[in-house]
Short mmCIF file of C-alpha atoms in Angstrom, two decimals:
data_model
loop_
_atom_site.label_atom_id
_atom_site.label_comp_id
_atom_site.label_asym_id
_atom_site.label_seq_id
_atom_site.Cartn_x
_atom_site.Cartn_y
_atom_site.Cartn_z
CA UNK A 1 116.45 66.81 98.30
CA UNK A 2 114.81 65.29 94.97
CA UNK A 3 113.12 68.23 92.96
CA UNK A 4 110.09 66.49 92.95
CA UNK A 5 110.29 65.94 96.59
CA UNK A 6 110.84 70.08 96.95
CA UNK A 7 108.32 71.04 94.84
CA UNK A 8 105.86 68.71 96.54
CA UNK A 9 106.64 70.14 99.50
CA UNK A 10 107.00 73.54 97.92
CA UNK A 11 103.39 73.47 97.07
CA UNK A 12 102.34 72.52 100.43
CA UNK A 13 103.56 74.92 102.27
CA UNK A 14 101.97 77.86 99.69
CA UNK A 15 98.55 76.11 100.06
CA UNK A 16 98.69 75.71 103.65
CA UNK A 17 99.03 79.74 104.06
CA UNK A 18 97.11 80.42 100.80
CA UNK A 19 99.56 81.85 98.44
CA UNK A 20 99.59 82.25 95.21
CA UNK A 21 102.41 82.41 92.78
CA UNK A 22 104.49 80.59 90.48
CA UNK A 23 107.70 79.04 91.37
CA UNK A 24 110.12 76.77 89.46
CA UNK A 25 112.32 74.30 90.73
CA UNK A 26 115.56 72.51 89.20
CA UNK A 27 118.64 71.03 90.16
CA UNK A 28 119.86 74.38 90.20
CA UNK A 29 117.91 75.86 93.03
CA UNK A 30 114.45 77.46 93.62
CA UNK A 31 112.87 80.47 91.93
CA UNK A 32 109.69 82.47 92.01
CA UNK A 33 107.21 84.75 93.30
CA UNK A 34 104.37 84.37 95.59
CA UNK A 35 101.90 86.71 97.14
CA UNK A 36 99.79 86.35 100.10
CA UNK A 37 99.19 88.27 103.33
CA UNK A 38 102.00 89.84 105.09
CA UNK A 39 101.65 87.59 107.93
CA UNK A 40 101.58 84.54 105.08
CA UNK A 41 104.81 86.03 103.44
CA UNK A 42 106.27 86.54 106.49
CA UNK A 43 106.07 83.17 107.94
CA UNK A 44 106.76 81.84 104.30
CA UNK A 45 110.17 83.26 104.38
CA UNK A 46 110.56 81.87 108.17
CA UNK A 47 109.99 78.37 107.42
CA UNK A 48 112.09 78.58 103.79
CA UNK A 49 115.09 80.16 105.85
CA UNK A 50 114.82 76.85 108.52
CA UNK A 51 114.99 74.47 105.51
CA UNK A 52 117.93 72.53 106.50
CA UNK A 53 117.92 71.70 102.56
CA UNK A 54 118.83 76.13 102.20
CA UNK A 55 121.34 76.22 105.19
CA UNK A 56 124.39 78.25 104.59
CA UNK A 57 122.40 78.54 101.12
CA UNK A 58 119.35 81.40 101.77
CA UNK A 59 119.57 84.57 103.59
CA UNK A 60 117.46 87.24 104.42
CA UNK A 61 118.64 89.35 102.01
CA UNK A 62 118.06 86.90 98.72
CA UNK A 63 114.00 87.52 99.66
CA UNK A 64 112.49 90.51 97.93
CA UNK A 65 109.20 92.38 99.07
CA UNK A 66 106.89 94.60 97.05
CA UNK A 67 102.96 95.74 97.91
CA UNK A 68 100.96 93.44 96.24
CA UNK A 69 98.95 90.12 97.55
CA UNK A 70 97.76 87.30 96.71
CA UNK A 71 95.31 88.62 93.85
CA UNK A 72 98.32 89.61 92.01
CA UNK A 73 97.81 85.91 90.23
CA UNK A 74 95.32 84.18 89.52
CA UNK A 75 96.37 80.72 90.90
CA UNK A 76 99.82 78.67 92.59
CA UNK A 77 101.71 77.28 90.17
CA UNK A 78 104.79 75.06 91.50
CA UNK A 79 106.75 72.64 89.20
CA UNK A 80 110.05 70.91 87.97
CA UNK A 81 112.16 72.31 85.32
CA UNK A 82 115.27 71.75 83.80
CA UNK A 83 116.56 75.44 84.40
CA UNK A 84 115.75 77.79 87.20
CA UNK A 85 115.16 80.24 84.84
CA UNK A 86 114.37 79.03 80.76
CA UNK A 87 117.66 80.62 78.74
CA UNK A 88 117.25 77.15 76.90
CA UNK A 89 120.94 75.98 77.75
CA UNK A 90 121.71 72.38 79.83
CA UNK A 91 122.88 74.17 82.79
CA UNK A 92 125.68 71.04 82.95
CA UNK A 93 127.38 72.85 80.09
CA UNK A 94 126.76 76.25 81.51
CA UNK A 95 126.60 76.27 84.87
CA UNK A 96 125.23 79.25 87.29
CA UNK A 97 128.48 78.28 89.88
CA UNK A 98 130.74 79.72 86.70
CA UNK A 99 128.81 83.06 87.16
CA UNK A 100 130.16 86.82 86.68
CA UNK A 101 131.62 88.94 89.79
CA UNK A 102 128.78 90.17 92.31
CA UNK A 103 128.27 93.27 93.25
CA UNK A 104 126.19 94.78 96.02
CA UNK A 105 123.96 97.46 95.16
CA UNK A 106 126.35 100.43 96.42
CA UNK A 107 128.96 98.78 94.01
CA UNK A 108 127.55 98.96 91.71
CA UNK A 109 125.50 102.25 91.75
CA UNK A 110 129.52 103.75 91.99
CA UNK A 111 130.58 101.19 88.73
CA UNK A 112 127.65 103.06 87.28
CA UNK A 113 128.44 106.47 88.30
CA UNK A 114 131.91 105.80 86.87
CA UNK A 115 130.34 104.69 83.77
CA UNK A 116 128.27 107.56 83.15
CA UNK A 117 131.30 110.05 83.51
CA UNK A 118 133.73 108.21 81.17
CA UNK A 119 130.78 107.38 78.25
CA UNK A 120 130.00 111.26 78.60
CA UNK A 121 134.03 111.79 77.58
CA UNK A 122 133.98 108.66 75.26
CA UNK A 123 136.33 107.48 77.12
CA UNK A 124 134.56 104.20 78.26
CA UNK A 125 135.87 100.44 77.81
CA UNK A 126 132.40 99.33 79.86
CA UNK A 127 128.94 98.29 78.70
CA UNK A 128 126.03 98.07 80.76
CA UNK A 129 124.07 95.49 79.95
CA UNK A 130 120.08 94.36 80.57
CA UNK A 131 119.49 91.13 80.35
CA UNK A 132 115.59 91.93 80.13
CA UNK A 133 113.30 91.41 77.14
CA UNK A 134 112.15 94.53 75.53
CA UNK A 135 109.08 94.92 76.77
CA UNK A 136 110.61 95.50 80.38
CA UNK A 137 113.25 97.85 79.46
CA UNK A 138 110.62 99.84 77.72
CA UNK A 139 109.28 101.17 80.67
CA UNK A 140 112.23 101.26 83.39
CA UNK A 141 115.96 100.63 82.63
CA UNK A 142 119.13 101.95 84.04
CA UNK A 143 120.82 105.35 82.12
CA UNK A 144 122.87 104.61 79.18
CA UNK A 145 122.61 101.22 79.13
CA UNK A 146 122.66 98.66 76.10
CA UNK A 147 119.19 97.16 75.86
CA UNK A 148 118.79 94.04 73.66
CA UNK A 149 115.33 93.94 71.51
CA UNK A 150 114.71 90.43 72.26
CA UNK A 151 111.22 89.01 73.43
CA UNK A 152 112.59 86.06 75.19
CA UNK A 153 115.30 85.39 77.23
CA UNK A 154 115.89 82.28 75.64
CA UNK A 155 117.34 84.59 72.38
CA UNK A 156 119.88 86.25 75.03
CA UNK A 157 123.13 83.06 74.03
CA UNK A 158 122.24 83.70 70.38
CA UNK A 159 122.05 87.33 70.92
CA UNK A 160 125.67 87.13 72.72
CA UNK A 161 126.66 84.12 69.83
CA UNK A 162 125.81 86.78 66.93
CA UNK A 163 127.53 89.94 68.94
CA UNK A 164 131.02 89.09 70.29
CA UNK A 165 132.46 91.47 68.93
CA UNK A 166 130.32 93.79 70.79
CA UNK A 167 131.53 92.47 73.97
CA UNK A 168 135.30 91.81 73.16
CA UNK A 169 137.86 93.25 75.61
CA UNK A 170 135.01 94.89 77.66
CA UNK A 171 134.05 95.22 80.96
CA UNK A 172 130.07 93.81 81.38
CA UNK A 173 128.18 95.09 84.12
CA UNK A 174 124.86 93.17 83.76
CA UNK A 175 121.39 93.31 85.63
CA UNK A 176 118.24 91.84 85.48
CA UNK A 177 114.75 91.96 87.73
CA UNK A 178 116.24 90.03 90.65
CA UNK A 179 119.35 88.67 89.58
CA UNK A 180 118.48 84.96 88.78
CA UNK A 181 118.75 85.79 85.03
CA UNK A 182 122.19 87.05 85.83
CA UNK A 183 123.26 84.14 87.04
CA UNK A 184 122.70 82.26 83.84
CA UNK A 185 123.20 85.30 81.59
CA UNK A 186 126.40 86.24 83.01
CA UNK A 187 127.87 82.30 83.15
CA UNK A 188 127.11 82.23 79.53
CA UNK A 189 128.99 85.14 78.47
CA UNK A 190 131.79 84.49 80.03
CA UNK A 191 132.06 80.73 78.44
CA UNK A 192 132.76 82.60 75.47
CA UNK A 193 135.52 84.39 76.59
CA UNK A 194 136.01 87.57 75.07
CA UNK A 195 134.94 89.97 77.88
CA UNK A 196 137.55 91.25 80.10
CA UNK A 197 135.39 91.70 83.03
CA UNK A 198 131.77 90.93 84.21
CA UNK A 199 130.05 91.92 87.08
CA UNK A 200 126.36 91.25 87.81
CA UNK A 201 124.04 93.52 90.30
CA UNK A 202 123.31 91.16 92.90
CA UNK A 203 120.10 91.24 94.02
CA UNK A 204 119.14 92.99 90.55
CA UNK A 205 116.85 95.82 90.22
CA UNK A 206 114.66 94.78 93.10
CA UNK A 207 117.19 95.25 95.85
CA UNK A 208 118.73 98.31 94.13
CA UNK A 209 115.80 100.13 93.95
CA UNK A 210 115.66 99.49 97.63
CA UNK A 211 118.50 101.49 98.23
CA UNK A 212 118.50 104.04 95.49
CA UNK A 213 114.94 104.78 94.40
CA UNK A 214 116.02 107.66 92.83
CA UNK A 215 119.37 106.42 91.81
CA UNK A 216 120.51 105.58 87.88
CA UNK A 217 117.78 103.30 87.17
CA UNK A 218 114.90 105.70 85.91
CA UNK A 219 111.09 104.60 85.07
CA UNK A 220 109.43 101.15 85.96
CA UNK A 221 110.32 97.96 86.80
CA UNK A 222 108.34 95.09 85.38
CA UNK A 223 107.28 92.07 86.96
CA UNK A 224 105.58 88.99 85.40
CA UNK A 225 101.77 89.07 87.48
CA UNK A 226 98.91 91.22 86.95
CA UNK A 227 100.56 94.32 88.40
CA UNK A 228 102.96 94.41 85.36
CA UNK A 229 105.03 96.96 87.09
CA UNK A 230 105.91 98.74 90.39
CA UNK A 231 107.53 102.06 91.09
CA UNK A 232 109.88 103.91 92.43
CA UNK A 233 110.22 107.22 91.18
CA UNK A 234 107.49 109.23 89.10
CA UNK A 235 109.47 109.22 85.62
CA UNK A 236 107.71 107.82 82.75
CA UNK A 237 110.01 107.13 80.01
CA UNK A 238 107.59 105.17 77.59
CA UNK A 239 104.71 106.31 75.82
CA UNK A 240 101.65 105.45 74.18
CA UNK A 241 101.51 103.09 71.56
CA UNK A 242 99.18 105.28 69.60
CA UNK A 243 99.37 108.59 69.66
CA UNK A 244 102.86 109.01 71.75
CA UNK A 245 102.04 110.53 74.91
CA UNK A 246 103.87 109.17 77.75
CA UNK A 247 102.38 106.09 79.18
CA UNK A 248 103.86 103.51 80.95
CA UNK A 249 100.88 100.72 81.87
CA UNK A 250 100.72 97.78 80.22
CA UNK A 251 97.59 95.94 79.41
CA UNK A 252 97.24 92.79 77.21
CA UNK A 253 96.22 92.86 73.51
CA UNK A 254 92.35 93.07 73.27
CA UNK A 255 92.18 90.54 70.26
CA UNK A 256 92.21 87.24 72.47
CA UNK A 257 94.44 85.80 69.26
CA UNK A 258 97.12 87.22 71.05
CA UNK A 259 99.11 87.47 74.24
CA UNK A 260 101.29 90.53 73.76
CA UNK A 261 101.66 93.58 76.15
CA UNK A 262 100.75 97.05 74.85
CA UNK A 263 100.72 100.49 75.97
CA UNK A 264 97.72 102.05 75.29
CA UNK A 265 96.71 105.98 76.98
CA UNK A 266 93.27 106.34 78.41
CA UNK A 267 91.99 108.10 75.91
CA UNK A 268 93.04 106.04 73.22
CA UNK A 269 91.50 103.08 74.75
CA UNK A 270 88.25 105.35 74.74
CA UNK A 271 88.79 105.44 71.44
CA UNK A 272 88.87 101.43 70.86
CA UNK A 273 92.53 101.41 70.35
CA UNK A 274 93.58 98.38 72.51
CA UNK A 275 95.20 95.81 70.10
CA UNK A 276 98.96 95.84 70.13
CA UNK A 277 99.65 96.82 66.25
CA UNK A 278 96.87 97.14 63.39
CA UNK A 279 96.76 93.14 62.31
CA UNK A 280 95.32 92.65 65.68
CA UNK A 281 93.31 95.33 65.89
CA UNK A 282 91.11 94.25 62.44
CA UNK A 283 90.80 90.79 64.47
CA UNK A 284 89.40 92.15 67.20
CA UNK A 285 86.82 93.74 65.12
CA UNK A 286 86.30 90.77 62.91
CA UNK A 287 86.05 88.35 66.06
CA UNK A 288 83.64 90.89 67.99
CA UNK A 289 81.00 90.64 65.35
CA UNK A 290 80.79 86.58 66.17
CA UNK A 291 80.49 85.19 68.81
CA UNK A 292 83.69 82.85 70.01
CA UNK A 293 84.80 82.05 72.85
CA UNK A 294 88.40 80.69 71.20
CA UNK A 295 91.51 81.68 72.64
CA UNK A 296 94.58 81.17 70.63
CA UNK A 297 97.93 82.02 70.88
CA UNK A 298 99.78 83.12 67.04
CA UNK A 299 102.36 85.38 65.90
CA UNK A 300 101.36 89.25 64.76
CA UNK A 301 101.88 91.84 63.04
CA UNK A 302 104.45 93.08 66.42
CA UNK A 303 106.33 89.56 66.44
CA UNK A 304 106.63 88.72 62.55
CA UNK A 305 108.13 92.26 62.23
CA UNK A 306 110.72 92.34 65.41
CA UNK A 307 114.17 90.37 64.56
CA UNK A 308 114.25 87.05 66.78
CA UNK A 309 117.80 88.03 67.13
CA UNK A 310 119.44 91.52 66.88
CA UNK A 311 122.60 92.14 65.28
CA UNK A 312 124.18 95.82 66.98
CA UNK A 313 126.01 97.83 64.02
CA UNK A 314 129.10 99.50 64.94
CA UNK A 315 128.54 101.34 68.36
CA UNK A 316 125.60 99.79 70.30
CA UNK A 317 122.38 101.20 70.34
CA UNK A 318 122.20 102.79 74.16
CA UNK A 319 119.70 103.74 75.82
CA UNK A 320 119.03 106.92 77.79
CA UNK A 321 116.98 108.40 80.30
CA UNK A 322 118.86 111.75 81.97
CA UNK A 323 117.46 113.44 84.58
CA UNK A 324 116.47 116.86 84.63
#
């Protein structure tokens, strides 16, 4: 089917039973996130699984629930894009059908448990890799695993471009939110070929967490609608951007100048603290003494600061969160 054909049709069927959402499609495939009744979500994964344009293509499985509804966003957004999921490569030169080795989520909770032991003895030719930006892997992320500080997952090929040498000769097990970004992640690391191996969590966090909520992946996992994050286990592993308790709940910047997420405690948002870093802070204060009903979107204080690109220095920079 045309993409414009599948998103018109796409958006049809999430008006008729009143969902909300946003979902891209591309020549690639379909991906997003709606939220509605159960008996809407229901019967939207019905009719999607008697597409005859999905046959032999969906399952069951590739559909991921969570409590939520349809107030989770405020409005259906459906549209054509060039990628499934915006890594800013023509997926004609990397293609999602050249993608890493899949593994279920028992697989890969054992490739994990293997991991664990070896890095504990040093012994351990594997990195476990999130594909996330930073400001998901902040609050959730899987034990000793190599977190990239990038805002964007459009940085991840330069990220991979400027650390080969990080992944040369190595075994890659990768993950992401659901597993779309793996499938573009993964295909672009191994065009470069210099890892050994790489695997991807099919599924990705979502479907793990399904099986192992109390498994190797500790804290929250984000999602992009006004929840910001669901659980499944009580560990906080982030804290407050201000005066370091731990805190894990996002909220957006209070100077409407800017769009970034910060974490901000209770009582420091008693306090008037709710900017994400001190340059937005003094706007806030400067804008709330005039009126303005402006919203703009610029660079801070957070983003001028933060490399657009990391470069990892000998061993990478892993990230842990043991359990007691």
């Amino acid at each position: 089917m045309d993409p414009e054909k599948l998103c018109a049709w796409q958006k049809a069927l999430c008006q008729h039973l009143h969902l909300t959402g946003k979902v891209r499609v591309a020549s690639e495939g379909i991906n997003g996130t709606v939220g509605g009744s159960k008996v809407a979500t229901s019967l939207y994964i019905k009719v999607m699984l008697s597409q005859p344009l999905f046959k032999n293509i969906l399952c069951q499985e590739d559909f991921k629930t969570s409590a939520g509804g349809a107030h989770c966003f405020p409005d259906l957004r459906v549209g054509v894009f060039k990628e499934i999921v915006p890594m800013g490569i023509d997926p004609k030169i990397v293609s999602y059908k050249e993608t890493g080795i899949h593994l279920s989520p028992q697989e890969f909770h054992r490739e994990v448990e293997q991991y664990l032991s070896q890095a504990t003895q040093g012994q351990s030719d594997t990195i476990l890799l999130d594909c996330r930006n930073f400001y998901e892997s902040k609050i959730g992320h899987f034990q000793g695993c190599l977190a990239p500080d990038i805002r964007k997952f459009s940085y991840f090929p330069s990220y991979v471009d400027e650390n080969l040498e990080l992944f040369k000769d190595k075994r890659v097990l990768m993950y992401c939110t659901g597993g779309i970004r793996c499938e573009r992640g993964s295909a672009y690391l191994r065009s470069k070929a210099v890892c050994r191996e790489v695997y991807q969590l099919k599924g990705g966090i979502h479907k793990y967490l399904e099986e192992f909520p109390d498994g190797f992946y500790r804290g929250k996992l984000f999602v992009f609608d006004d929840r910001y994050a669901i659980c499944s286990n009580e560990d906080i592993i982030s804290a407050c951007r201000y005066c370091g308790v731990l805190w894990d709940q996002y909220k957006l910047c209070s100077s409407q100048h800017c769009r970034q997420l910060v974490l901000t405690c209770p009582s420091c948002c008693n306090k008037g603290l709710t900017a994400c870093c001190p340059v937005c802070q003094e706007k806030e204060l400067k804008v709330a003494s005039r009126a303005s009903g402006q919203t703009l979107k610029e660079e801070c204080e957070c983003t001028r600061r933060r490399p657009r690109v990391p470069i990892e220095h000998g061993s990478p920079r892993m990230l842990d969160t043991g359990k007691d």
